[in-house]
XYZ file of N, CA and C in Angstrom:
444
model
N 1.071 -1.313 -0.329
C 0.069 -0.009 -0.285
C 1.188 1.130 -0.274
N 0.697 2.193 -0.493
C 1.417 3.476 -0.608
C 1.485 3.983 0.181
N 2.683 4.925 0.512
C 1.805 5.507 1.351
C 1.895 7.328 1.438
N 0.964 8.055 1.840
C 0.326 9.544 2.065
C 1.434 10.148 1.275
N 2.477 10.321 1.706
C 4.031 11.125 0.558
C 3.549 10.281 -0.606
N 3.584 9.352 -1.271
C 4.070 8.622 -2.369
C 2.133 8.841 -3.702
N 1.356 8.752 -2.541
C 0.235 8.843 -3.154
C 0.341 10.461 -3.153
N 0.234 11.395 -3.164
C 0.312 12.754 -3.603
C 1.607 13.440 -4.195
N 2.255 11.976 -4.335
C 3.589 12.324 -5.731
C 3.916 13.936 -4.209
N 5.097 13.644 -3.585
C 5.490 15.202 -2.889
C 6.820 15.079 -2.563
N 7.328 13.621 -3.130
C 9.109 13.287 -3.444
C 9.257 14.038 -4.527
N 8.523 14.702 -5.672
C 9.480 15.416 -6.440
C 8.864 16.473 -6.882
N 7.576 16.512 -5.240
C 7.022 18.542 -6.062
C 6.809 18.437 -4.446
N 7.402 18.642 -3.689
C 6.986 19.204 -1.983
C 5.990 20.559 -1.705
N 6.208 20.638 -2.544
C 5.169 22.396 -2.955
C 3.440 22.479 -1.902
N 3.075 21.804 -1.814
C 1.926 21.504 -1.268
C 2.848 21.295 0.865
N 3.898 20.873 0.614
C 4.077 20.798 2.178
C 5.118 21.636 2.461
N 6.294 22.316 1.224
C 6.299 23.897 2.033
C 5.056 25.087 2.056
N 4.538 25.054 1.445
C 2.988 25.853 1.407
C 2.535 25.369 3.173
N 2.398 23.840 3.432
C 1.958 23.847 3.918
C 2.399 24.594 5.704
N 4.072 24.482 5.641
C 4.851 25.124 6.123
C 4.945 26.866 6.568
N 4.723 27.099 5.259
C 4.415 28.791 5.291
C 2.797 29.077 6.287
N 1.887 28.016 5.912
C 0.888 28.396 6.754
C 1.302 28.745 8.378
N 1.703 27.349 8.741
C 1.669 27.263 10.542
C 2.767 28.134 10.690
N 3.626 29.390 10.079
C 4.604 30.002 9.939
C 3.571 31.350 10.132
N 2.347 31.805 9.304
C 1.576 32.797 9.676
C 0.368 33.011 10.719
N 0.713 31.051 11.280
C -0.677 31.408 12.028
C 0.369 31.485 13.273
N 1.532 31.537 13.615
C 2.222 31.626 13.951
C 2.169 33.826 14.210
N 2.949 34.284 13.314
C 3.178 35.395 13.496
C 1.729 36.330 13.727
N 0.335 35.404 13.240
C -0.884 35.948 13.737
C -1.554 35.580 15.235
N -0.063 34.790 16.193
C -0.688 34.288 17.334
C -1.895 34.044 17.401
N -2.135 32.198 16.537
C -2.634 31.646 16.622
C -2.556 30.743 16.542
N -1.755 30.356 18.168
C -1.160 29.943 18.238
C -2.006 27.879 18.174
N -2.963 27.196 18.542
C -3.741 26.652 18.258
C -3.299 26.030 16.511
N -4.136 26.582 15.661
C -3.834 26.360 14.543
C -2.527 26.385 13.453
N -1.418 26.732 14.444
C 0.282 26.998 14.510
C 0.300 25.353 14.937
N 0.093 25.125 15.613
C 0.944 24.241 16.587
C -0.184 22.812 15.480
N -0.959 22.936 15.013
C -2.300 21.619 14.395
C -1.240 21.682 12.745
N -1.108 22.623 12.332
C -0.457 22.740 10.678
C 0.885 22.041 10.943
N 2.183 22.576 12.087
C 3.446 21.945 12.191
C 3.203 20.292 13.017
N 2.650 20.276 13.218
C 1.638 18.783 13.868
C 2.064 18.155 13.109
N 0.433 18.757 11.029
C 0.683 17.691 10.892
C 1.934 17.472 9.305
N 2.938 18.036 9.320
C 3.800 18.328 8.558
C 4.902 16.999 9.285
N 4.938 17.214 11.323
C 5.593 16.090 11.349
C 5.477 14.430 11.287
N 3.807 14.611 11.132
C 2.942 12.945 10.812
C 4.112 13.646 9.166
N 2.724 13.766 8.718
C 3.759 13.563 6.683
C 4.968 13.372 7.134
N 5.744 14.253 7.446
C 7.292 14.913 7.228
C 8.350 14.273 8.062
N 7.862 13.274 9.394
C 9.396 12.976 10.380
C 10.928 13.708 10.582
N 10.837 12.984 9.120
C 12.576 13.138 9.364
C 12.670 14.471 8.515
N 12.111 15.568 8.636
C 12.443 16.304 7.954
C 12.106 17.718 9.175
N 12.873 18.937 9.071
C 13.029 19.440 10.670
C 12.478 20.636 10.241
N 11.697 21.072 9.419
C 10.948 22.199 9.810
C 9.083 21.964 9.824
N 8.909 21.399 10.982
C 7.353 20.777 12.282
C 7.899 21.113 13.542
N 9.462 20.650 13.543
C 9.458 19.886 15.058
C 10.096 22.497 14.830
N 10.527 22.648 14.115
C 11.166 24.101 14.647
C 9.717 24.598 13.997
N 9.186 24.296 13.719
C 7.685 25.221 13.290
C 6.847 24.953 14.859
N 7.038 23.999 15.528
C 6.475 23.086 17.334
C 7.443 24.112 18.228
N 8.146 24.194 17.655
C 9.755 24.237 19.078
C 9.552 26.159 18.755
N 9.324 26.982 17.913
C 9.119 28.284 17.621
C 8.140 28.887 18.292
N 6.444 27.822 18.554
C 5.474 27.735 19.067
C 5.319 28.134 20.299
N 6.037 26.288 21.089
C 6.356 26.755 22.251
C 6.827 27.414 22.718
N 8.080 28.200 22.014
C 8.610 29.220 22.775
C 8.138 30.506 23.302
N 7.195 30.893 21.571
C 6.201 32.619 22.086
C 5.660 32.054 23.230
N 4.429 30.598 23.454
C 3.972 29.772 25.349
C 4.198 30.750 26.289
N 5.390 30.824 26.141
C 6.797 30.721 27.583
C 7.006 28.688 27.813
N 6.281 27.587 26.829
C 6.486 26.759 27.551
C 8.512 26.205 26.591
N 8.436 26.680 28.369
C 10.327 26.363 26.653
C 11.409 25.025 26.907
N 10.329 24.165 28.315
C 11.179 22.994 27.979
C 10.592 22.351 27.135
N 9.442 21.718 27.074
C 8.327 21.530 25.635
C 9.582 22.151 24.451
N 9.283 24.279 24.316
C 9.770 24.424 22.863
C 12.195 23.801 22.560
N 12.175 23.321 23.615
C 13.765 22.606 23.595
C 13.502 21.994 23.408
N 12.811 20.669 23.371
C 12.711 19.096 23.277
C 12.165 19.014 22.002
N 10.989 20.271 21.607
C 11.038 20.184 19.820
C 12.260 21.102 18.673
N 13.059 21.682 19.181
C 14.603 22.342 18.809
C 15.545 20.978 18.833
N 15.535 20.349 19.792
C 16.270 18.757 19.368
C 16.301 18.355 18.687
N 14.701 18.067 18.675
C 13.955 17.166 17.141
C 14.675 17.400 16.285
N 14.858 18.703 15.287
C 14.732 19.435 14.264
C 15.912 19.741 14.246
N 17.371 18.744 15.627
C 18.086 19.516 14.367
C 18.857 18.294 14.319
N 18.561 16.809 15.136
C 17.935 15.220 14.433
C 17.912 14.747 13.461
N 17.182 16.244 13.133
C 16.369 15.604 11.806
C 17.167 16.854 10.807
N 17.693 17.715 11.038
C 17.944 18.331 9.650
C 19.961 18.282 9.923
N 20.647 17.449 10.738
C 21.700 17.012 11.099
C 22.627 16.289 11.317
N 21.581 15.379 12.032
C 21.136 13.725 11.738
C 21.759 12.770 11.851
N 22.377 13.319 9.728
C 22.193 12.823 9.095
C 23.922 13.097 8.429
N 23.980 11.530 7.487
C 25.355 11.776 7.041
C 25.379 12.992 5.973
N 24.255 12.716 5.343
C 24.283 14.178 4.037
C 23.793 15.179 3.894
N 24.265 15.561 5.718
C 23.899 17.058 5.811
C 24.728 17.794 4.934
N 23.781 19.057 4.070
C 24.368 19.780 3.818
C 24.824 21.594 4.184
N 24.782 22.533 4.269
C 24.872 23.922 4.072
C 23.173 24.646 4.883
N 22.276 24.120 4.537
C 21.038 24.303 4.670
C 20.935 23.823 5.379
N 21.646 22.635 6.175
C 20.888 21.664 6.846
C 21.452 22.025 7.884
N 22.550 22.517 8.256
C 23.234 23.158 9.353
C 22.781 24.909 10.007
N 22.235 25.823 9.101
C 21.628 26.729 8.743
C 20.596 26.094 10.250
N 19.170 25.067 9.415
C 18.908 25.062 9.654
C 18.924 24.667 11.445
N 20.245 23.769 11.896
C 20.568 23.727 13.231
C 20.947 24.233 13.527
N 21.660 25.516 13.627
C 21.868 26.369 14.256
C 20.325 27.229 14.381
N 19.704 27.732 13.259
C 17.884 27.959 13.978
C 18.324 27.760 14.404
N 17.777 26.017 14.951
C 17.264 25.365 16.302
C 18.074 25.444 17.600
N 19.257 25.567 17.080
C 20.020 25.680 18.131
C 19.969 27.517 19.046
N 19.115 28.014 18.003
C 19.384 29.732 18.984
C 17.880 29.205 19.923
N 16.845 28.837 18.922
C 15.802 28.442 20.127
C 16.190 27.597 21.712
N 16.955 27.026 20.932
C 17.379 26.127 22.563
C 18.171 27.371 23.738
N 19.148 28.014 22.682
C 19.655 28.949 23.759
C 18.486 30.076 24.706
N 18.307 30.412 23.838
C 16.532 31.375 24.674
C 15.747 30.899 25.096
N 15.464 29.023 25.216
C 14.504 28.207 25.995
C 15.676 28.026 27.719
N 16.826 27.794 26.955
C 17.845 27.503 28.523
C 17.770 29.329 29.018
N 18.019 30.420 28.005
C 18.119 31.359 29.487
C 16.571 31.481 30.360
N 15.268 31.574 29.284
C 14.735 31.582 30.765
C 14.423 31.076 31.058
N 15.087 29.876 31.369
C 15.674 28.320 32.651
C 16.231 28.512 33.142
N 16.981 30.123 33.114
C 18.089 30.007 34.128
C 19.142 29.253 33.391
N 19.938 29.108 32.972
C 20.464 28.391 32.235
C 21.726 28.960 31.973
N 22.763 29.310 31.873
C 22.825 30.769 31.186
C 24.013 29.649 30.693
N 25.308 28.781 31.268
C 26.317 28.382 30.692
C 25.985 26.902 30.118
N 23.922 26.591 30.147
C 23.945 26.112 28.905
C 23.801 26.627 27.424
N 23.224 27.782 27.125
C 22.954 28.876 26.197
C 24.319 28.963 26.052
N 24.741 29.761 26.327
C 25.799 29.821 25.643
C 26.941 28.734 25.603
N 26.371 27.260 25.141
C 27.557 26.482 24.777
C 26.072 26.308 23.980
N 25.008 26.101 23.548
C 24.050 26.437 22.534
C 24.055 27.788 21.944
N 24.838 28.454 21.734
C 24.725 29.936 21.059
C 25.967 29.320 20.331
N 27.583 29.072 21.309
C 28.712 28.888 20.885
C 28.732 27.427 19.454
N 27.822 26.583 19.279
C 27.215 25.632 18.768
C 26.445 26.682 17.569
N 26.018 27.548 17.517
C 25.637 27.855 16.859
C 26.234 28.769 16.012
N 27.126 29.442 15.956
C 28.242 29.731 15.262
C 29.391 29.009 14.709
N 29.182 27.594 15.053
C 30.240 26.116 15.180
C 29.538 26.144 13.900
N 27.914 26.231 13.684
C 26.987 25.990 12.387
C 26.968 26.466 11.583
N 27.282 27.187 11.694
C 26.680 28.556 10.699
C 27.464 30.051 10.883
N 28.599 29.712 10.698
C 28.953 30.636 11.324
C 29.087 32.633 10.319
N 28.702 32.052 9.146
C 29.167 33.413 8.624
C 27.164 33.951 8.722
N 26.121 33.773 9.199
C 24.905 33.565 8.887
C 24.846 34.332 9.266
N 22.900 34.347 9.656
C 21.938 35.282 10.511
C 22.335 33.930 11.823
N 21.892 34.115 11.606
C 22.263 32.817 12.922
C 23.462 32.920 13.503
N 24.586 32.465 12.991
C 25.175 32.616 13.883
C 26.000 33.885 14.146
N 25.673 35.096 13.224
C 25.893 36.710 13.676
C 24.978 36.971 15.653
N 24.008 36.436 14.669
C 23.448 36.592 16.893
C 23.645 35.884 18.101
N 23.834 34.755 17.267
C 24.470 34.514 18.540
C 25.933 34.547 19.151
N 26.274 35.600 17.992
C 27.501 36.173 18.650
C 27.422 37.192 19.509
N 26.648 38.121 19.483
C 25.557 39.409 19.776
C 25.596 38.443 20.798
N 24.736 37.768 20.926
C 24.175 37.848 22.177
C 25.420 37.038 23.171
N 26.519 36.477 22.860
C 27.486 35.901 24.086
C 28.320 36.929 24.132
N 28.105 38.273 23.207
C 28.496 39.481 23.777
C 28.239 40.327 24.699
N 26.292 40.192 24.123
C 25.586 41.113 25.196
C 25.815 40.408 26.712
N 25.730 38.931 27.102
C 25.562 37.610 28.191
C 26.407 38.728 28.866
N 28.170 38.493 28.058
C 28.811 38.688 29.177
C 28.708 39.823 29.090
N 28.420 41.233 28.558
C 29.045 42.446 29.341
C 27.645 42.022 30.405
N 27.148 42.064 30.289
C 24.847 41.642 31.619
C 25.288 40.643 32.207
N 26.730 39.825 31.841
C 26.844 39.482 33.659
C 26.194 37.760 33.368
N 25.139 37.816 32.709
C 24.864 37.198 31.840
C 26.241 35.203 32.382
N 26.597 35.276 30.981
C 26.730 34.145 30.461
C 28.653 34.123 31.240
């Protein structure tokens, strides 16, 4: 029996999945957390090996101050993005974004040293990218204010 992915021909044309992910982020930008979570959970159910659904759930949980749950989803996004031998630069950038969420969740849980280590991982994964620059800024700021 073919899988839903095969039946919908999503392997050769992932556009519907991309649109689903965009819808999830749109719902979160509108603070419609329930709708956003539903979309991202559907993405995880359809393509559990892809980081997008996990990353979206991590963002939504972070925005709702559910820091432990956010961290868990972000860790799943890391595994989905760089837990494979064929990880590329886009996968590393996705993992870096997930580590930013992990670091933010750790800061909110009053774990500044763990957050600093997570930010260091971001810099390692994405040294010239947006996430890497953000992580460097956060480490510098944390050092200035004595948080890390």
